[in-house]
Short mmCIF file of C-alpha atoms and ligand atoms in Angstrom, two decimals:
data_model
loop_
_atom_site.label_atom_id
_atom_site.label_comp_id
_atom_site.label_asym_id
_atom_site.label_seq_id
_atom_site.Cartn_x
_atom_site.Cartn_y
_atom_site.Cartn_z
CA UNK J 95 -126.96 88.58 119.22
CA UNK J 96 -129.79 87.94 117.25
CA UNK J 97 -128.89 88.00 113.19
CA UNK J 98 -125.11 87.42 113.88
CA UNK J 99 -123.52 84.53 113.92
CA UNK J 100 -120.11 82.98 114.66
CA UNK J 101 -118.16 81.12 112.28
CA UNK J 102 -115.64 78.37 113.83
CA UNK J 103 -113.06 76.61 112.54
CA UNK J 104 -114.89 73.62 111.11
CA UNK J 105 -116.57 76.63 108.81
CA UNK J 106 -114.00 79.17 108.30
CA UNK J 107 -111.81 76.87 106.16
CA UNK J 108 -114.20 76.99 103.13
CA UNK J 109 -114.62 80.58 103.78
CA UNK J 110 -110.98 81.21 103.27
CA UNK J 111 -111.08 78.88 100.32
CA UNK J 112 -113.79 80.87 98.45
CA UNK J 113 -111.74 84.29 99.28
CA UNK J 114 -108.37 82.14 98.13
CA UNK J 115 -110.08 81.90 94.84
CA UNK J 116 -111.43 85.28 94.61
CA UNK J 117 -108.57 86.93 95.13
CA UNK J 118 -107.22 84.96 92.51
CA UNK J 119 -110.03 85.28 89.66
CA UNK J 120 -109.66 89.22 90.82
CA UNK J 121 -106.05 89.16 90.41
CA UNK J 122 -106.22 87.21 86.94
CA UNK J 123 -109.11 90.02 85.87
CA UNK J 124 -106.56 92.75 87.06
CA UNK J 125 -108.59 93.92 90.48
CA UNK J 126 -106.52 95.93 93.71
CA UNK J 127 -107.82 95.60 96.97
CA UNK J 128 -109.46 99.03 99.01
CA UNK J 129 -110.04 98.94 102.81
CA UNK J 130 -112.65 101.29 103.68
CA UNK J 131 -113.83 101.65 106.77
CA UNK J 132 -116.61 99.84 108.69
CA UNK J 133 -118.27 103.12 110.12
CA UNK J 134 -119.10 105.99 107.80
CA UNK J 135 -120.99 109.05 108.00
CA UNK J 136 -124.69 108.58 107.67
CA UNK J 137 -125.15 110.91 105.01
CA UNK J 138 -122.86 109.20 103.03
CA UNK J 139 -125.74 105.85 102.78
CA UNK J 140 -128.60 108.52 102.40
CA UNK J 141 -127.40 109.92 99.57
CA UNK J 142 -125.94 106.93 97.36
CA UNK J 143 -128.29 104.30 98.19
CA UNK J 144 -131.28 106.41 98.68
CA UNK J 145 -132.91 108.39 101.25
CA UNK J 146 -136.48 106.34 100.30
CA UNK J 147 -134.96 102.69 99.86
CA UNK J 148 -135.56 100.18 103.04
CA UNK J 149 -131.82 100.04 103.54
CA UNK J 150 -131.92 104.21 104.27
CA UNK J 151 -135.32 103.28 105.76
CA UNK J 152 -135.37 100.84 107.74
CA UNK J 153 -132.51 98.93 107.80
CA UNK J 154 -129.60 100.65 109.14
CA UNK J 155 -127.76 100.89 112.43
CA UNK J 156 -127.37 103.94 112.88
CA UNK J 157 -126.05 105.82 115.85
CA UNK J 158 -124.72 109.43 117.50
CA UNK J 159 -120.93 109.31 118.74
CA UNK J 160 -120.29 111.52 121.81
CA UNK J 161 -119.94 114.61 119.60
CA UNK J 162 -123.11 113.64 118.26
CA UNK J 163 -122.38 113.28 114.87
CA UNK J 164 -124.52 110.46 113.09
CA UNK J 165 -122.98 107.43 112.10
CA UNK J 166 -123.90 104.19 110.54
CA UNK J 167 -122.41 100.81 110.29
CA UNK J 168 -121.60 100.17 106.45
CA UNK J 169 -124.98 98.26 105.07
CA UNK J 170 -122.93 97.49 101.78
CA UNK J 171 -119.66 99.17 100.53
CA UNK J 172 -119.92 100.74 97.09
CA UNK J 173 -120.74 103.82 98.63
CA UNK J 174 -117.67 104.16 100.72
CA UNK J 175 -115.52 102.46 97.42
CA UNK J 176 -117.11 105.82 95.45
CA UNK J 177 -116.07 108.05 98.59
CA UNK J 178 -112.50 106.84 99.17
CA UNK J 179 -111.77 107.29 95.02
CA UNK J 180 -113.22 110.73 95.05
CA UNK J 181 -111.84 111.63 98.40
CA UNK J 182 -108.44 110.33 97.38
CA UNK J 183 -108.62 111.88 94.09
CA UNK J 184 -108.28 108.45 92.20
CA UNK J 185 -109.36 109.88 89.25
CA UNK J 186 -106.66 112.23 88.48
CA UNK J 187 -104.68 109.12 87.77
CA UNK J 188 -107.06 108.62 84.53
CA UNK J 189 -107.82 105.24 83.14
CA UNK J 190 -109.89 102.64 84.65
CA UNK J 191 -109.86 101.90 88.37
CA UNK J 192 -110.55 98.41 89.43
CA UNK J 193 -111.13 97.73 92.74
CA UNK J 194 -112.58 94.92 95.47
CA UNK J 195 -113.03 94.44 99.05
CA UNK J 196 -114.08 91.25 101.03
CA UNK J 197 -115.98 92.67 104.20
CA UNK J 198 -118.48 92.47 106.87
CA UNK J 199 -121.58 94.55 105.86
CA UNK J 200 -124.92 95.10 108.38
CA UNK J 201 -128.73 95.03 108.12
CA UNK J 202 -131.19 95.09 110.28
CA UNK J 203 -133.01 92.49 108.52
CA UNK J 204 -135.03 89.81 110.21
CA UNK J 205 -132.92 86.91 109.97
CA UNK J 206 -134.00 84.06 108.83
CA UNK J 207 -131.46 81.20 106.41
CA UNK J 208 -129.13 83.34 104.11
CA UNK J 209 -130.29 86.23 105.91
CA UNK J 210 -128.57 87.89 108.63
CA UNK J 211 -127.85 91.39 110.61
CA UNK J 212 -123.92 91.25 109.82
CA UNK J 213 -123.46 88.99 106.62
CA UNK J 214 -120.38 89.19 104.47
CA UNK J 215 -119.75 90.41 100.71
CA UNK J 216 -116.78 90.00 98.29
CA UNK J 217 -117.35 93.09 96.21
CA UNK J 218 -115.69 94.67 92.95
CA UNK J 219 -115.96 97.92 91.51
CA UNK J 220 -114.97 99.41 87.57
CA UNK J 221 -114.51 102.89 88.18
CA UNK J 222 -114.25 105.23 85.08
CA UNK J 223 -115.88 103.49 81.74
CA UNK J 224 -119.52 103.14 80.75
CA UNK J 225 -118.19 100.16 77.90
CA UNK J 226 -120.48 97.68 77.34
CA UNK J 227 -117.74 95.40 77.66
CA UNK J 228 -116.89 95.99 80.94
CA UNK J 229 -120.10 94.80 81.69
CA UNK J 230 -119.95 91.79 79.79
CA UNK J 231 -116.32 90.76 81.22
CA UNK J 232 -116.83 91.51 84.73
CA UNK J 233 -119.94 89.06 84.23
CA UNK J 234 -117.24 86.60 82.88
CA UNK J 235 -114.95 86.97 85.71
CA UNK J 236 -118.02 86.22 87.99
CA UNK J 237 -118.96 83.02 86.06
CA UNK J 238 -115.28 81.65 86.13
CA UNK J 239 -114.97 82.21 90.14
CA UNK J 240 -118.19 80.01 90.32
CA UNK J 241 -116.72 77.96 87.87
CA UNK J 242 -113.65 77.49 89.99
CA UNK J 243 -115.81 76.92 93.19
CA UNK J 244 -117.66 74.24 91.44
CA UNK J 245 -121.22 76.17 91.51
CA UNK J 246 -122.35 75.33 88.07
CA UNK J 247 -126.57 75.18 88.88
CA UNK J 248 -127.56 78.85 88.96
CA UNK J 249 -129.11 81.74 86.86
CA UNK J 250 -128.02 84.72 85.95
CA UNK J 251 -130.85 87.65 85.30
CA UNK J 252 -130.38 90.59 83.85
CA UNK J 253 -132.20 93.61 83.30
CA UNK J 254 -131.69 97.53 82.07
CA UNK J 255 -132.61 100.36 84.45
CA UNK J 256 -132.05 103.32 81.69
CA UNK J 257 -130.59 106.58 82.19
CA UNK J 258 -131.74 109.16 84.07
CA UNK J 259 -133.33 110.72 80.95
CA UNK J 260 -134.91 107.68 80.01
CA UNK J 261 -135.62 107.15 83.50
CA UNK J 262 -137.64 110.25 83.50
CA UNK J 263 -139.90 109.24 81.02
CA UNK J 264 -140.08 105.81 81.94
CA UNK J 265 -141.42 107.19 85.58
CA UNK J 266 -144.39 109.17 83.86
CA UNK J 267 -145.56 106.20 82.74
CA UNK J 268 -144.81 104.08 85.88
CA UNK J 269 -146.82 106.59 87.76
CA UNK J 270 -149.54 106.39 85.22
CA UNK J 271 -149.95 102.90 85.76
CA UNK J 272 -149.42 102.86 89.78
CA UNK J 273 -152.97 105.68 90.13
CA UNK J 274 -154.63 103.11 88.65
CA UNK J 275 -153.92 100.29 91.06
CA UNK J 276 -151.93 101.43 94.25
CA UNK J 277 -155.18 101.63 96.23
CA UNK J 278 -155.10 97.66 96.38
CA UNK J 279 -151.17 97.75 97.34
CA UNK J 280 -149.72 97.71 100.61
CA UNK J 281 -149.44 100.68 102.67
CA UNK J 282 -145.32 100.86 101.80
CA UNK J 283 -145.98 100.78 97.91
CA UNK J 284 -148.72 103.24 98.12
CA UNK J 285 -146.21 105.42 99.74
CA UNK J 286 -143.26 104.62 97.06
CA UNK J 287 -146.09 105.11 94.58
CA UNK J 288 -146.03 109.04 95.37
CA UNK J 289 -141.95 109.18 96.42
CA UNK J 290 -140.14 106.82 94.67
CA UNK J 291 -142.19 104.36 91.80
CA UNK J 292 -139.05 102.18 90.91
CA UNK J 293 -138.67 101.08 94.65
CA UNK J 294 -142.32 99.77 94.08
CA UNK J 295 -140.90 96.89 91.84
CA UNK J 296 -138.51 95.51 94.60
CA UNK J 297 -141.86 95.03 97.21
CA UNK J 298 -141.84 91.48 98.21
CA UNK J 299 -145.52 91.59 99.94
CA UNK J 300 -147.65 88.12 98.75
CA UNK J 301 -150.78 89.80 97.36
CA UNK J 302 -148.54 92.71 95.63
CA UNK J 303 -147.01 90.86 93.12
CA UNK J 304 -149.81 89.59 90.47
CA UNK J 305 -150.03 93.81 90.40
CA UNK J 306 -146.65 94.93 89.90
CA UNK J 307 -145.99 91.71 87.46
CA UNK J 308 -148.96 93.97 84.63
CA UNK J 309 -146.56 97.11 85.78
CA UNK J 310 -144.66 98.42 82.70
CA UNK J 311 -141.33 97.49 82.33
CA UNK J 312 -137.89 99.70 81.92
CA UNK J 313 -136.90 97.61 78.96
CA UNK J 314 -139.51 98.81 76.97
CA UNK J 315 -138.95 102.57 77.82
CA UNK J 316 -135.24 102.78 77.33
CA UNK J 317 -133.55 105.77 75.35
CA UNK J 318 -131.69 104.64 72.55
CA UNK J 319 -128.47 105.00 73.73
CA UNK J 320 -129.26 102.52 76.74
CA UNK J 321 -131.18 100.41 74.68
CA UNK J 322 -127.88 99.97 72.01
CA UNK J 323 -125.89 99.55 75.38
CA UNK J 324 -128.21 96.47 76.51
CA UNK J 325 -127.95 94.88 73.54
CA UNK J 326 -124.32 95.17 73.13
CA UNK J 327 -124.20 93.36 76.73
CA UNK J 328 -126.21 90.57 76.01
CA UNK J 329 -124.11 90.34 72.44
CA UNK J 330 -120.89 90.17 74.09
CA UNK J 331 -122.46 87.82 76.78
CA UNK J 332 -123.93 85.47 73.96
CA UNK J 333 -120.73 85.57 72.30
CA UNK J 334 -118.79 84.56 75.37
CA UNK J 335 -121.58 81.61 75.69
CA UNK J 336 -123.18 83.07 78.78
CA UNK J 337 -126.70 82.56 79.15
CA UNK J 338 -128.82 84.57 80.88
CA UNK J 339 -132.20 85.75 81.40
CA UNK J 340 -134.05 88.83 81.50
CA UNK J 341 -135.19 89.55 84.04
CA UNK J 342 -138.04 93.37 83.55
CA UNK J 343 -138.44 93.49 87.36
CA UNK J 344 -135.25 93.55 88.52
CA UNK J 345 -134.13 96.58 89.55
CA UNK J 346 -132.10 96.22 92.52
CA UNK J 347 -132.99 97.57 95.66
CA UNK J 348 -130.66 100.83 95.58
CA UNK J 349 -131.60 104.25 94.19
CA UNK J 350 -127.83 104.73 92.34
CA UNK J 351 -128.18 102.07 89.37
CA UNK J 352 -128.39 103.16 86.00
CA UNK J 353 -128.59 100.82 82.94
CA UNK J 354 -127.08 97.18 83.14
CA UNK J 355 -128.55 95.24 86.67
CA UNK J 356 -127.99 91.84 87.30
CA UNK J 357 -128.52 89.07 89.81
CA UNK J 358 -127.39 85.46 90.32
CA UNK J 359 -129.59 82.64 92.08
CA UNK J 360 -129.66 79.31 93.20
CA UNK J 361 -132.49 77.01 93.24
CA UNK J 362 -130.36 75.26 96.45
CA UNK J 363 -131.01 78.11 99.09
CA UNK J 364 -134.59 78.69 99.44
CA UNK J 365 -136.10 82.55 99.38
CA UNK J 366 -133.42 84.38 100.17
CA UNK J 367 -132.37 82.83 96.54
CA UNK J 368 -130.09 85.26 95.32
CA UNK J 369 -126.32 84.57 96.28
CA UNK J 370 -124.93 87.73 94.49
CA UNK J 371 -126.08 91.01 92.74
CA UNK J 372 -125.09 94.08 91.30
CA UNK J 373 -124.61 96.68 88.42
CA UNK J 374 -124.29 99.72 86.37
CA UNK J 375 -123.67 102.78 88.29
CA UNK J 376 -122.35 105.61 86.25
CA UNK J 377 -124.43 108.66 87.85
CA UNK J 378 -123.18 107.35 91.64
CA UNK J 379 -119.70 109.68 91.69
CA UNK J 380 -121.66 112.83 90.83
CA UNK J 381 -124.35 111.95 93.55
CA UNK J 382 -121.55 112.06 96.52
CA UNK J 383 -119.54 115.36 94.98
CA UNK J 384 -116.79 113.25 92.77
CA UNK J 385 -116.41 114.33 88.82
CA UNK J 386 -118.86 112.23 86.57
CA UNK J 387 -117.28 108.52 86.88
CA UNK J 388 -119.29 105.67 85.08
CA UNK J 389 -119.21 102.50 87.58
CA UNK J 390 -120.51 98.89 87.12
CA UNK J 391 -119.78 96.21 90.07
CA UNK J 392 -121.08 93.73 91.84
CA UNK J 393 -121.84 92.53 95.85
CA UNK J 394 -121.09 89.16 96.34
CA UNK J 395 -123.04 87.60 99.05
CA UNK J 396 -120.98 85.35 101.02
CA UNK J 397 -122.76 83.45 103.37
CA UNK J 398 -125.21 82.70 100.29
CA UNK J 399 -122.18 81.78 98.56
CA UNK J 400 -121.15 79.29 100.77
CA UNK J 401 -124.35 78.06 101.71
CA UNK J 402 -124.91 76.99 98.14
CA UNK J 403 -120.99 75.75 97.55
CA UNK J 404 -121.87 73.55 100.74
CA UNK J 405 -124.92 72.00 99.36
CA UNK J 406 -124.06 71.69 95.33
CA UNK J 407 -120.35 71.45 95.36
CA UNK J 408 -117.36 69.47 96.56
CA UNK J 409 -114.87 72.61 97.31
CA UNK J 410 -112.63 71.36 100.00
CA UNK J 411 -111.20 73.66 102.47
CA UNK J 412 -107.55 73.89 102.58
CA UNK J 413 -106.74 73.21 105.98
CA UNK J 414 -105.80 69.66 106.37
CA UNK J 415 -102.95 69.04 108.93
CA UNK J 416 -99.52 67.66 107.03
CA UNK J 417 -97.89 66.13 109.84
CA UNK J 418 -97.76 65.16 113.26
CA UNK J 419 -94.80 64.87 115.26
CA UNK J 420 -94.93 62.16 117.72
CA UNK J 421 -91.65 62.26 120.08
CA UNK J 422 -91.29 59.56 122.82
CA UNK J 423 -89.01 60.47 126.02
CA UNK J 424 -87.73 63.50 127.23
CA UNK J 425 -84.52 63.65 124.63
CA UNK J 426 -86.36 63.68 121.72
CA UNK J 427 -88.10 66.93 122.75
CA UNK J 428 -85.22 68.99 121.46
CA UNK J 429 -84.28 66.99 118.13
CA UNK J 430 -88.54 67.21 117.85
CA UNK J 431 -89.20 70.70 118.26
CA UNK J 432 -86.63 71.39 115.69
CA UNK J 433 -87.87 69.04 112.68
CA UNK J 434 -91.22 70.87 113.87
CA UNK J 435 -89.84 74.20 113.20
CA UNK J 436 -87.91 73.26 109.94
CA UNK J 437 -91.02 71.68 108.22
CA UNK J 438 -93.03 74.46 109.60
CA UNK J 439 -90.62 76.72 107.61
CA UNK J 440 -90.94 74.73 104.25
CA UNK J 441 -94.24 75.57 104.19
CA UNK J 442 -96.10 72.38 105.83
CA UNK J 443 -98.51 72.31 108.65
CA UNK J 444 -97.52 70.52 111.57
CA UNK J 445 -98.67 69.75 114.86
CA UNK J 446 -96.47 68.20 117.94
CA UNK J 447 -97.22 67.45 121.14
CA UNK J 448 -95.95 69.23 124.07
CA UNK J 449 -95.91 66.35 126.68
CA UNK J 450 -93.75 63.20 126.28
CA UNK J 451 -96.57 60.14 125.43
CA UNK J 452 -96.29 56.53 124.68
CA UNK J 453 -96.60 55.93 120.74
CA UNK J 454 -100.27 54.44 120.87
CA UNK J 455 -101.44 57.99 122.09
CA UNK J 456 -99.44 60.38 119.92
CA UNK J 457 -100.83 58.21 117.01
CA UNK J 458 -104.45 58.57 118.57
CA UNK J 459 -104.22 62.37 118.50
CA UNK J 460 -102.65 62.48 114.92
CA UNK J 461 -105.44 60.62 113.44
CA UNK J 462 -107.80 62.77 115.66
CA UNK J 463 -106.26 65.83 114.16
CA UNK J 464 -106.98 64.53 110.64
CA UNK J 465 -102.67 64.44 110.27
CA UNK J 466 -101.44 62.92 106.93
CA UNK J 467 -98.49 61.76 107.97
CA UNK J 468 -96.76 61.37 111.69
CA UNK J 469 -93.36 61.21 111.93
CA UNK J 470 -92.28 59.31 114.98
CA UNK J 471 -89.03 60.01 116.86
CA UNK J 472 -88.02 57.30 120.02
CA UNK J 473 -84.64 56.61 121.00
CA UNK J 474 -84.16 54.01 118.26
CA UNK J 475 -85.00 56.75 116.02
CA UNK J 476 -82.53 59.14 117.36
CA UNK J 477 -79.83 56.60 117.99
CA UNK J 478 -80.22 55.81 113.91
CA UNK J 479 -80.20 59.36 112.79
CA UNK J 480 -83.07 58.25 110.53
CA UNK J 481 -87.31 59.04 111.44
CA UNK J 482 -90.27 57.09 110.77
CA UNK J 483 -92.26 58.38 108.38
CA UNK J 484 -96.03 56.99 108.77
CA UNK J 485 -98.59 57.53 105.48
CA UNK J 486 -101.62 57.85 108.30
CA UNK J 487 -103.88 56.70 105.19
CA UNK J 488 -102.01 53.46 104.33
CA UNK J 489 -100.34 52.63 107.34
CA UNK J 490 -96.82 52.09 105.56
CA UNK J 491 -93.85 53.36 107.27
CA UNK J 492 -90.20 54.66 105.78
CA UNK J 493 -86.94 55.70 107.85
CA UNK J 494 -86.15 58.93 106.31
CA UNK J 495 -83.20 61.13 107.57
CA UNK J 496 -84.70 64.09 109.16
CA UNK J 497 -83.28 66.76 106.31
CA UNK J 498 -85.16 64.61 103.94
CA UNK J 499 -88.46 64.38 105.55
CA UNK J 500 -89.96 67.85 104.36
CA UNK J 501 -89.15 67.32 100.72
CA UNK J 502 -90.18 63.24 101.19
CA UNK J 503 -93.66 64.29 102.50
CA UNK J 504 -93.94 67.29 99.92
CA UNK J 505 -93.58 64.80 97.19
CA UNK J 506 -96.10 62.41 98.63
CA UNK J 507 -98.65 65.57 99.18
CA UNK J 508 -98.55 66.25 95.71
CA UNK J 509 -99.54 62.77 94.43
CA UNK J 510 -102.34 63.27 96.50
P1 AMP I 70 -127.15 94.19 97.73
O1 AMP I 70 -125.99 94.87 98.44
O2 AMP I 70 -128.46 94.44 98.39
O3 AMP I 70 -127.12 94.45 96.27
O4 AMP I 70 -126.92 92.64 97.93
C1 AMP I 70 -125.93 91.89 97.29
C2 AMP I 70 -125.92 90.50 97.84
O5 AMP I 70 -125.60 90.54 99.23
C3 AMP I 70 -127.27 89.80 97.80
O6 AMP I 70 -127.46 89.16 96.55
C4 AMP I 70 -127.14 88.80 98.92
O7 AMP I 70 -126.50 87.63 98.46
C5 AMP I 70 -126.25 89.49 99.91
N1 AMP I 70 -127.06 90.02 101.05
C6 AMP I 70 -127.75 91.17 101.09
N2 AMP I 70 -128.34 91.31 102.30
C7 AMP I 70 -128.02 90.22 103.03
C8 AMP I 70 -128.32 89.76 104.36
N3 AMP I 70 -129.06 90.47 105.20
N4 AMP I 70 -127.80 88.57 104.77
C9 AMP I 70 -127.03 87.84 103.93
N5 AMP I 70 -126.72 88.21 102.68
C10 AMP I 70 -127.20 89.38 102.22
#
């Protein structure tokens, strides 16, 4: 289908890897996994990301069940993080909730690279703080998973959004500006113009952009309260030695953020640029019924992710075979199948075959299979009571006795 894809084995490997490690930055940093569902109620999307924004608009698949009640595949997941906290009442347990998922989302987009219909996110939420320096940390955590994944050529921009008072004012002003010029604007901005100004901001049309670039920006409009926020983000960031840039236009393409928004791009992927993206939320509870909750998180995008880990970094995936098990004649089937099952146990991956072979092949299909090591059992083998033990690399063989041979190879796997 046409903006999905599927992802075999030769792919999924780094895939895992990148969720390996952020599960383990979100771990270090303190974050629990939710599981929200994949289908939610449409209303749900129309109200937290915006009844006017092209996701609400345009984007979403969107569908009656057979009691006709409208649904909608998930087109990103903060909503339904906000919904399962206030629905599970989350926030009688006080304190600061800190959540993530790792999910298919979907967008009826049109695909083109880094851009599809059902594309993935790792996602984390910070439910129940406006700090600034939750702001500044979670930006920390972000830049030590890339870290970790060995991304080190990309920018982070950053940008304030206000308050809804500020907001208010800055909007006057906004709309000011748009009467002036909307008439040379494309048909969609000179609708946002009259419904929804911000939105304007986000329009990637060509000839738009010299226009909205003499726009005014947020930064210069905020209240005082968001502007001492912003500066105590990019303080903490600067102290922390993480450099960023601001970034007056960007302000995301979702009606719920307030104050802090930020983006991350690589130069590596071409124009769909940005790999990850996210922000301040702290009006977003209220919006869908839930006692005021201050939120900030962020939407990974995955497939970005990996497209730029591919092309700038040397992350391995982790699925490289241990050992073969190459068994000659129908008695060492038995004695075979249970060294397979005891390494197996220890923790090593192994592969055997399943019909008896003469040596040449077995070692064929090992070094086919990518095997580190093949351990070889013929009758000579099981006469001695002692395995061969081939290094598939170097070619060097050692008899081992078969209770040794998990702990031998372990060892050698570890000097790498
Ligand atoms: P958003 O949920 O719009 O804030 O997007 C967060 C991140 O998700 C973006 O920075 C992208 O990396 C990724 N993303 C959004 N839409 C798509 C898409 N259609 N295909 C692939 N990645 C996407």
């Amino acid at each position: 289908m046409k903006g999905t894809r599927d992802l075999l084995p030769a792919e999924t490997g780094l895939w895992q890897r990148v969720e390996d490690e952020a599960r383990r930055i979100l771990g270090a940093y303190n974050f629990r996994e939710i599981r929200t569902p994949i289908l939610e109620q449409t209303a749900l999307f129309a109200r937290s990301v915006g009844a006017d924004t092209d996701i609400v608009t345009k984007e979403m698949y969107t569908f009656e069940d057979r009691t006709s009640e409208s649904l909608t595949l998930r087109p990103e997941a903060t909503a339904s993080v906000v919904r399962a906290y206030i629905e599970h009442n989350l926030f009688n347990e006080g304190g600061i909730h800190k959540l993530y998922y790792i999910g298919p989302m979907f967008r009826r987009e049109r695909p083109q690279k880094g851009r599809y219909r059902q594309f993935y996110q790792i996602g984390a939420e910070v439910l129940g703080s406006d700090h600034p320096t939750i702001d500044a940390e979670f930006l920390e955590m972000l830049v030590l998973f890339l870290g970790r994944l060995g991304l080190r050529e990309y920018n982070l921009l950053l940008n304030s959004v206000g308050c809804p008072k500020c907001r208010a004012e800055y909007l006057k002003v906004l709309r000011q500006a748009l009467d002036k010029v909307k008439d040379k604007m494309c048909g969609d901005c000179q609708r946002r113009a009259a419904t929804n100004p911000l939105r304007v901001l986000d329009c990637k049309v060509e000839t738009d952009q010299p226009i909205i670039e003499s726009l005014p920006h947020t930064l210069d409009h905020l209240c005082p309260e968001c502007r001492q926020h912003f500066d105590r983000v990019t303080g903490e960031l600067q102290q922390r030695g993480i450099p960023y840039q601001i970034a007056p236009r960007l302000v995301r393409g979702l009606d719920y953020y307030t104050r802090t928004t930020f983006e991350m791009t690589s130069n590596v992927l071409g124009a769909q640029n940005a790999f990850l993206g996210g922000g301040r939320y702290d009006g977003l509870s209220e919006m869908l019924g839930g006692p005021p909750t201050p939120g900030f998180g962020v939407a990974i995008g995955e497939d970005r992710l990996i497209l730029a880990v591919e092309q700038t970094a040397s992350l391995k995936p982790d699925d490289r075979l241990d050992i073969y098990v190459a068994w000659m004649g129908e008695g060492a089937l038995h004695p075979a199948s249970q060294l397979a099952r005891e390494l197996r146990r220890d923790g090593l991956s192994v592969e055997i075959g399943y019909e008896p072979m003469k040596l040449k092949k077995s070692l064929g299909i090992a070094s086919r299979l990518g095997a580190r090591f093949t351990v070889i059992i013929g009758e000579g083998e099981l006469t001695a009571g002692r395995f061969q033990v081939k290094d598939m690399s170097t070619g060097q063989q050692e008899e081992i006795e078969p209770a040794r041979v998990a702990a031998v190879v372990k060892e050698k796997l570890q000097k790498g």
